Tab-separated table of N, CA and C in Angstrom:
chain	number	residue	atom	x	y	z
A	1	MET	N	-64.899	184.060	80.568
A	1	MET	CA	-64.351	183.449	81.759
A	1	MET	C	-65.479	183.049	82.717
A	2	SER	N	-66.471	183.889	82.809
A	2	SER	CA	-67.587	183.603	83.699
A	2	SER	C	-68.345	182.357	83.251
A	3	SER	N	-68.495	182.185	81.948
A	3	SER	CA	-69.193	180.997	81.455
A	3	SER	C	-68.405	179.730	81.766
A	4	LYS	N	-67.099	179.821	81.731
A	4	LYS	CA	-66.274	178.653	82.069
A	4	LYS	C	-66.388	178.309	83.550
A	5	LEU	N	-66.526	179.316	84.382
A	5	LEU	CA	-66.730	179.059	85.810
A	5	LEU	C	-68.074	178.376	86.058
A	6	ILE	N	-69.095	178.797	85.334
A	6	ILE	CA	-70.401	178.161	85.472
A	6	ILE	C	-70.344	176.720	84.964
A	7	LEU	N	-69.602	176.489	83.889
A	7	LEU	CA	-69.424	175.120	83.404
A	7	LEU	C	-68.698	174.278	84.451
A	8	LEU	N	-67.758	174.871	85.156
A	8	LEU	CA	-67.064	174.166	86.230
A	8	LEU	C	-68.031	173.784	87.350
A	9	THR	N	-68.959	174.675	87.692
A	9	THR	CA	-69.948	174.328	88.718
A	9	THR	C	-70.872	173.209	88.231
A	10	PHE	N	-71.151	173.184	86.934
A	10	PHE	CA	-71.939	172.100	86.355
A	10	PHE	C	-71.204	170.775	86.515
A	11	LEU	N	-69.909	170.770	86.229
A	11	LEU	CA	-69.114	169.540	86.360
A	11	LEU	C	-68.990	169.107	87.820
A	12	ILE	N	-68.867	170.056	88.723
A	12	ILE	CA	-68.846	169.730	90.156
A	12	ILE	C	-70.180	169.119	90.565
A	13	GLY	N	-71.263	169.618	90.000
A	13	GLY	CA	-72.581	169.057	90.281
A	13	GLY	C	-72.701	167.614	89.815
A	14	ILE	N	-72.121	167.307	88.670
A	14	ILE	CA	-72.130	165.922	88.193
A	14	ILE	C	-71.346	165.029	89.144
A	15	VAL	N	-70.218	165.510	89.628
A	15	VAL	CA	-69.429	164.750	90.604
A	15	VAL	C	-70.232	164.568	91.887
A	16	ASN	N	-70.940	165.600	92.282
A	16	ASN	CA	-71.752	165.546	93.504
A	16	ASN	C	-72.890	164.532	93.399
A	17	LEU	N	-73.305	164.243	92.195
A	17	LEU	CA	-74.354	163.248	91.974
A	17	LEU	C	-73.951	161.887	92.535
A	18	PHE	N	-72.661	161.588	92.506
A	18	PHE	CA	-72.175	160.296	92.985
A	18	PHE	C	-71.864	160.287	94.477
A	19	PHE	N	-71.655	161.456	95.080
A	19	PHE	CA	-71.280	161.504	96.495
A	19	PHE	C	-72.441	161.782	97.437
A	20	TYR	N	-73.489	162.411	96.950
A	20	TYR	CA	-74.610	162.770	97.812
A	20	TYR	C	-75.720	161.749	97.638
A	21	ASP	N	-76.207	161.209	98.738
A	21	ASP	CA	-77.268	160.205	98.696
A	21	ASP	C	-78.619	160.906	98.810
A	22	TYR	N	-79.373	160.907	97.718
A	22	TYR	CA	-80.670	161.559	97.706
A	22	TYR	C	-81.717	160.636	98.309
A	23	MET	N	-82.511	161.171	99.235
A	23	MET	CA	-83.488	160.377	99.982
A	23	MET	C	-84.747	160.076	99.176
A	24	SER	N	-85.123	160.966	98.273
A	24	SER	CA	-86.374	160.770	97.541
A	24	SER	C	-86.180	161.096	96.062
A	25	THR	N	-87.161	160.718	95.300
A	25	THR	CA	-87.158	161.013	93.872
A	25	THR	C	-87.306	162.512	93.645
A	26	GLN	N	-88.039	163.170	94.518
A	26	GLN	CA	-88.233	164.609	94.393
A	26	GLN	C	-86.905	165.351	94.518
A	27	GLU	N	-86.057	164.964	95.469
A	27	GLU	CA	-84.742	165.594	95.604
A	27	GLU	C	-83.889	165.364	94.367
A	28	THR	N	-83.974	164.175	93.801
A	28	THR	CA	-83.206	163.870	92.597
A	28	THR	C	-83.682	164.712	91.423
A	29	ILE	N	-84.988	164.875	91.285
A	29	ILE	CA	-85.527	165.687	90.192
A	29	ILE	C	-85.115	167.146	90.350
A	30	ILE	N	-85.176	167.665	91.558
A	30	ILE	CA	-84.748	169.046	91.807
A	30	ILE	C	-83.268	169.204	91.498
A	31	PHE	N	-82.464	168.224	91.921
A	31	PHE	CA	-81.031	168.289	91.647
A	31	PHE	C	-80.765	168.294	90.145
A	32	LEU	N	-81.422	167.423	89.408
A	32	LEU	CA	-81.208	167.358	87.964
A	32	LEU	C	-81.711	168.617	87.257
A	33	SER	N	-82.783	169.218	87.768
A	33	SER	CA	-83.265	170.461	87.158
A	33	SER	C	-82.285	171.611	87.419
A	34	ILE	N	-81.721	171.677	88.616
A	34	ILE	CA	-80.716	172.708	88.909
A	34	ILE	C	-79.464	172.477	88.071
A	35	LEU	N	-79.105	171.216	87.903
A	35	LEU	CA	-77.943	170.891	87.080
A	35	LEU	C	-78.172	171.308	85.630
A	36	SER	N	-79.364	171.065	85.119
A	36	SER	CA	-79.665	171.495	83.745
A	36	SER	C	-79.737	173.023	83.650
A	37	MET	N	-80.194	173.693	84.723
A	37	MET	CA	-80.205	175.166	84.734
A	37	MET	C	-78.784	175.710	84.677
A	38	ARG	N	-77.855	175.036	85.350
A	38	ARG	CA	-76.455	175.466	85.306
A	38	ARG	C	-75.902	175.359	83.888
A	39	TYR	N	-76.240	174.268	83.205
A	39	TYR	CA	-75.762	174.124	81.834
A	39	TYR	C	-76.410	175.162	80.917
A	40	LEU	N	-77.700	175.399	81.104
A	40	LEU	CA	-78.389	176.431	80.333
A	40	LEU	C	-77.772	177.805	80.600
A	41	LEU	N	-77.432	178.064	81.855
A	41	LEU	CA	-76.788	179.332	82.202
A	41	LEU	C	-75.439	179.469	81.520
A	42	PHE	N	-74.693	178.370	81.449
A	42	PHE	CA	-73.413	178.379	80.737
A	42	PHE	C	-73.614	178.831	79.293
A	43	ILE	N	-74.622	178.280	78.630
A	43	ILE	CA	-74.896	178.632	77.232
A	43	ILE	C	-75.352	180.088	77.119
A	44	LEU	N	-76.222	180.526	78.043
A	44	LEU	CA	-76.730	181.902	77.986
A	44	LEU	C	-75.619	182.928	78.206
A	45	ILE	N	-74.726	182.648	79.132
A	45	ILE	CA	-73.626	183.579	79.378
A	45	ILE	C	-72.663	183.574	78.196
A	46	LYS	N	-72.419	182.413	77.650
A	46	LYS	CA	-71.513	182.306	76.498
A	46	LYS	C	-72.036	183.113	75.309
A	47	ARG	N	-73.354	183.140	75.153
A	47	ARG	CA	-73.959	183.883	74.044
A	47	ARG	C	-74.349	185.308	74.423
A	48	ARG	N	-73.980	185.716	75.638
A	48	ARG	CA	-74.136	187.093	76.125
A	48	ARG	C	-75.590	187.568	76.194
A	49	PHE	N	-76.469	186.720	76.698
A	49	PHE	CA	-77.836	187.138	76.939
A	49	PHE	C	-77.886	187.958	78.224
A	50	GLU	N	-78.593	189.069	78.174
A	50	GLU	CA	-78.644	189.992	79.312
A	50	GLU	C	-79.416	189.414	80.497
A	51	PHE	N	-80.461	188.627	80.238
A	51	PHE	CA	-81.280	188.104	81.325
A	51	PHE	C	-80.636	186.933	82.061
A	52	SER	N	-79.442	186.544	81.651
A	52	SER	CA	-78.762	185.432	82.327
A	52	SER	C	-78.380	185.787	83.761
A	53	LYS	N	-78.266	187.093	84.045
A	53	LYS	CA	-77.909	187.479	85.407
A	53	LYS	C	-78.998	187.101	86.401
A	54	TYR	N	-80.251	187.095	85.980
A	54	TYR	CA	-81.331	186.720	86.886
A	54	TYR	C	-81.293	185.222	87.199
A	55	LEU	N	-81.009	184.428	86.200
A	55	LEU	CA	-80.862	182.992	86.424
A	55	LEU	C	-79.643	182.712	87.297
A	56	LEU	N	-78.586	183.471	87.100
A	56	LEU	CA	-77.389	183.315	87.932
A	56	LEU	C	-77.681	183.669	89.386
A	57	ILE	N	-78.460	184.699	89.616
A	57	ILE	CA	-78.835	185.074	90.986
A	57	ILE	C	-79.670	183.975	91.627
A	58	ILE	N	-80.588	183.391	90.862
A	58	ILE	CA	-81.400	182.295	91.390
A	58	ILE	C	-80.519	181.102	91.759
A	59	ILE	N	-79.564	180.797	90.918
A	59	ILE	CA	-78.673	179.670	91.197
A	59	ILE	C	-77.795	179.955	92.407
A	60	ILE	N	-77.336	181.183	92.556
A	60	ILE	CA	-76.521	181.537	93.732
A	60	ILE	C	-77.351	181.403	95.004
A	61	LEU	N	-78.576	181.918	94.981
A	61	LEU	CA	-79.439	181.796	96.160
A	61	LEU	C	-79.730	180.333	96.482
A	62	ARG	N	-79.952	179.533	95.473
A	62	ARG	CA	-80.206	178.106	95.676
A	62	ARG	C	-78.964	177.418	96.238
A	63	SER	N	-77.783	177.787	95.770
A	63	SER	CA	-76.538	177.196	96.269
A	63	SER	C	-76.320	177.531	97.736
A	64	ILE	N	-76.579	178.776	98.093
A	64	ILE	CA	-76.400	179.190	99.488
A	64	ILE	C	-77.404	178.481	100.383
A	65	HIS	N	-78.655	178.375	99.923
A	65	HIS	CA	-79.674	177.668	100.708
A	65	HIS	C	-79.301	176.192	100.863
A	66	ARG	N	-78.884	175.569	99.787
A	66	ARG	CA	-78.510	174.146	99.832
A	66	ARG	C	-77.295	173.941	100.723
A	67	LEU	N	-76.359	174.841	100.679
A	67	LEU	CA	-75.177	174.760	101.531
A	67	LEU	C	-75.573	174.849	102.996
A	68	TYR	N	-76.495	175.731	103.314
A	68	TYR	CA	-76.981	175.887	104.687
A	68	TYR	C	-77.667	174.609	105.176
A	69	VAL	N	-78.469	173.992	104.306
A	69	VAL	CA	-79.197	172.780	104.683
A	69	VAL	C	-78.257	171.594	104.852
A	70	VAL	N	-77.331	171.423	103.932
A	70	VAL	CA	-76.459	170.244	103.936
A	70	VAL	C	-75.399	170.333	105.029
A	71	MET	N	-74.907	171.505	105.336
A	71	MET	CA	-73.860	171.619	106.358
A	71	MET	C	-74.351	171.186	107.730
A	72	GLY	N	-75.635	171.246	107.972
A	72	GLY	CA	-76.176	170.836	109.254
A	72	GLY	C	-76.353	169.330	109.389
A	73	GLU	N	-76.336	168.608	108.283
A	73	GLU	CA	-76.523	167.167	108.317
A	73	GLU	C	-75.197	166.463	108.574
A	74	ALA	N	-75.204	165.550	109.547
A	74	ALA	CA	-73.968	164.855	109.925
A	74	ALA	C	-73.646	163.692	108.996
A	75	GLU	N	-74.666	163.054	108.425
A	75	GLU	CA	-74.422	161.855	107.638
A	75	GLU	C	-74.041	162.126	106.183
A	76	VAL	N	-73.934	163.368	105.795
A	76	VAL	CA	-73.573	163.716	104.424
A	76	VAL	C	-72.064	163.572	104.255
A	77	ASN	N	-71.682	163.032	103.110
A	77	ASN	CA	-70.276	162.845	102.775
A	77	ASN	C	-69.556	164.204	102.774
A	78	PRO	N	-68.366	164.283	103.395
A	78	PRO	CA	-67.627	165.556	103.416
A	78	PRO	C	-67.257	166.070	102.021
A	79	VAL	N	-67.065	165.160	101.074
A	79	VAL	CA	-66.753	165.583	99.706
A	79	VAL	C	-67.938	166.338	99.108
A	80	ALA	N	-69.146	165.888	99.404
A	80	ALA	CA	-70.342	166.575	98.913
A	80	ALA	C	-70.445	167.974	99.522
A	81	LYS	N	-70.095	168.096	100.791
A	81	LYS	CA	-70.132	169.416	101.437
A	81	LYS	C	-69.111	170.361	100.809
A	82	ILE	N	-67.920	169.856	100.563
A	82	ILE	CA	-66.881	170.689	99.939
A	82	ILE	C	-67.300	171.082	98.524
A	83	ASN	N	-67.892	170.139	97.795
A	83	ASN	CA	-68.353	170.449	96.439
A	83	ASN	C	-69.437	171.524	96.439
A	84	LEU	N	-70.352	171.455	97.388
A	84	LEU	CA	-71.398	172.484	97.478
A	84	LEU	C	-70.809	173.847	97.816
A	85	LEU	N	-69.825	173.862	98.700
A	85	LEU	CA	-69.151	175.119	99.034
A	85	LEU	C	-68.431	175.676	97.817
A	86	LEU	N	-67.744	174.812	97.072
A	86	LEU	CA	-67.060	175.258	95.854
A	86	LEU	C	-68.046	175.811	94.825
A	87	GLN	N	-69.179	175.141	94.672
A	87	GLN	CA	-70.178	175.630	93.728
A	87	GLN	C	-70.672	177.021	94.105
A	88	ALA	N	-70.928	177.237	95.379
A	88	ALA	CA	-71.418	178.546	95.817
A	88	ALA	C	-70.362	179.628	95.594
A	89	VAL	N	-69.122	179.336	95.967
A	89	VAL	CA	-68.048	180.329	95.824
A	89	VAL	C	-67.774	180.624	94.348
A	90	ILE	N	-67.736	179.594	93.521
A	90	ILE	CA	-67.467	179.797	92.098
A	90	ILE	C	-68.620	180.546	91.435
A	91	SER	N	-69.854	180.272	91.827
A	91	SER	CA	-70.997	180.991	91.261
A	91	SER	C	-70.948	182.468	91.629
A	92	ILE	N	-70.591	182.766	92.865
A	92	ILE	CA	-70.468	184.170	93.294
A	92	ILE	C	-69.329	184.853	92.550
A	93	LEU	N	-68.233	184.142	92.355
A	93	LEU	CA	-67.107	184.689	91.600
A	93	LEU	C	-67.501	184.948	90.144
A	94	ALA	N	-68.259	184.048	89.558
A	94	ALA	CA	-68.731	184.242	88.183
A	94	ALA	C	-69.633	185.467	88.086
A	95	PHE	N	-70.487	185.664	89.084
A	95	PHE	CA	-71.343	186.851	89.097
A	95	PHE	C	-70.498	188.119	89.201
A	96	ALA	N	-69.488	188.079	90.048
A	96	ALA	CA	-68.618	189.249	90.197
A	96	ALA	C	-67.885	189.561	88.901
A	97	ILE	N	-67.375	188.549	88.249
A	97	ILE	CA	-66.655	188.760	86.992
A	97	ILE	C	-67.596	189.281	85.907
A	98	LEU	N	-68.789	188.781	85.902
A	98	LEU	CA	-69.718	189.112	84.834
A	98	LEU	C	-70.377	190.472	84.988
A	99	TYR	N	-70.682	190.883	86.218
A	99	TYR	CA	-71.482	192.098	86.392
A	99	TYR	C	-70.865	193.151	87.299
A	100	ILE	N	-70.195	192.761	88.357
A	100	ILE	CA	-69.693	193.751	89.304
A	100	ILE	C	-68.417	194.412	88.798
A	101	ILE	N	-67.457	193.641	88.317
A	101	ILE	CA	-66.179	194.201	87.869
A	101	ILE	C	-66.348	195.151	86.680
A	102	PRO	N	-67.172	194.815	85.660
A	102	PRO	CA	-67.367	195.800	84.585
A	102	PRO	C	-68.005	197.105	85.069
A	103	LYS	N	-68.922	197.016	86.031
A	103	LYS	CA	-69.526	198.239	86.573
A	103	LYS	C	-68.492	199.074	87.322
A	104	LEU	N	-67.597	198.411	88.061
A	104	LEU	CA	-66.539	199.138	88.767
A	104	LEU	C	-65.586	199.813	87.783
A	105	LYS	N	-65.232	199.118	86.717
A	105	LYS	CA	-64.345	199.715	85.708
A	105	LYS	C	-65.008	200.919	85.054
A	106	GLU	N	-66.287	200.807	84.778
A	106	GLU	CA	-67.020	201.917	84.187
A	106	GLU	C	-67.062	203.103	85.151
A	107	TRP	N	-67.281	202.833	86.426
A	107	TRP	CA	-67.328	203.891	87.420
A	107	TRP	C	-65.961	204.560	87.566
A	108	ILE	N	-64.893	203.767	87.565
A	108	ILE	CA	-63.537	204.323	87.685
A	108	ILE	C	-63.207	205.173	86.469
A	109	ASN	N	-63.574	204.741	85.281
A	109	ASN	CA	-63.321	205.531	84.080
A	109	ASN	C	-64.105	206.835	84.093
A	110	GLU	N	-65.312	206.816	84.622
A	110	GLU	CA	-66.095	208.048	84.762
A	110	GLU	C	-65.405	209.017	85.719
A	111	ARG	N	-64.893	208.498	86.810
A	111	ARG	CA	-64.208	209.346	87.791
A	111	ARG	C	-62.938	209.945	87.199
A	112	ARG	N	-62.210	209.165	86.412
A	112	ARG	CA	-60.973	209.667	85.809
A	112	ARG	C	-61.237	210.792	84.817
A	113	LYS	N	-62.364	210.719	84.168
A	113	LYS	CA	-62.700	211.740	83.194
A	113	LYS	C	-62.800	213.107	83.861
A	114	TYR	N	-63.329	213.153	85.070
A	114	TYR	CA	-63.495	214.419	85.768
A	114	TYR	C	-62.269	214.815	86.572
A	115	VAL	N	-61.520	213.844	87.054
A	115	VAL	CA	-60.351	214.155	87.886
A	115	VAL	C	-59.158	214.544	87.046
A	116	SER	N	-58.935	213.903	85.919
A	116	SER	CA	-57.728	214.152	85.143
A	116	SER	C	-57.967	215.132	84.005
A	117	ALA	N	-58.699	216.156	84.266
A	117	ALA	CA	-58.903	217.196	83.252
A	117	ALA	C	-57.600	217.970	83.097
A	118	THR	N	-57.368	218.478	81.915
A	118	THR	CA	-56.129	219.215	81.664
A	118	THR	C	-56.139	220.544	82.414
A	119	PRO	N	-55.034	220.843	83.068
A	119	PRO	CA	-54.996	222.090	83.839
A	119	PRO	C	-54.910	223.333	82.938
A	120	VAL	N	-55.417	224.426	83.423
A	120	VAL	CA	-55.380	225.704	82.696
A	120	VAL	C	-54.094	226.400	83.085
A	121	SER	N	-53.321	226.849	82.086
A	121	SER	CA	-52.048	227.499	82.387
A	121	SER	C	-52.250	229.003	82.592
A	122	ASN	N	-51.386	229.594	83.381
A	122	ASN	CA	-51.436	231.038	83.665
A	122	ASN	C	-50.475	231.759	82.739
A	123	LEU	N	-50.922	232.258	81.611
A	123	LEU	CA	-50.078	233.012	80.692
A	123	LEU	C	-50.372	234.444	80.692
């Protein structure tokens, strides 16, 4: 499920390519490299590589930074702003599904092991 969410952020990025006006070639190259990183992340998560979480963290930090920069600009298309917000939220959700929820389930199962011990009867 997490890999599908990352693929969705990749597709949103492709849509954003048409709505956001890049001022320089450098911005376009950075955008295309981040877009290719998203696709690579989709493949890495799909194949269950452990180091994909580090790339996901980098992409989340980049999304939050980009969202902060773009939200301050008045001339940016509102659709591009919404797409950037969606990318950040979906990336964070993918991280939660991939790493936080399994850790919580593991922690809850550990707690149940100690709490639900069979009681000793008084015979």
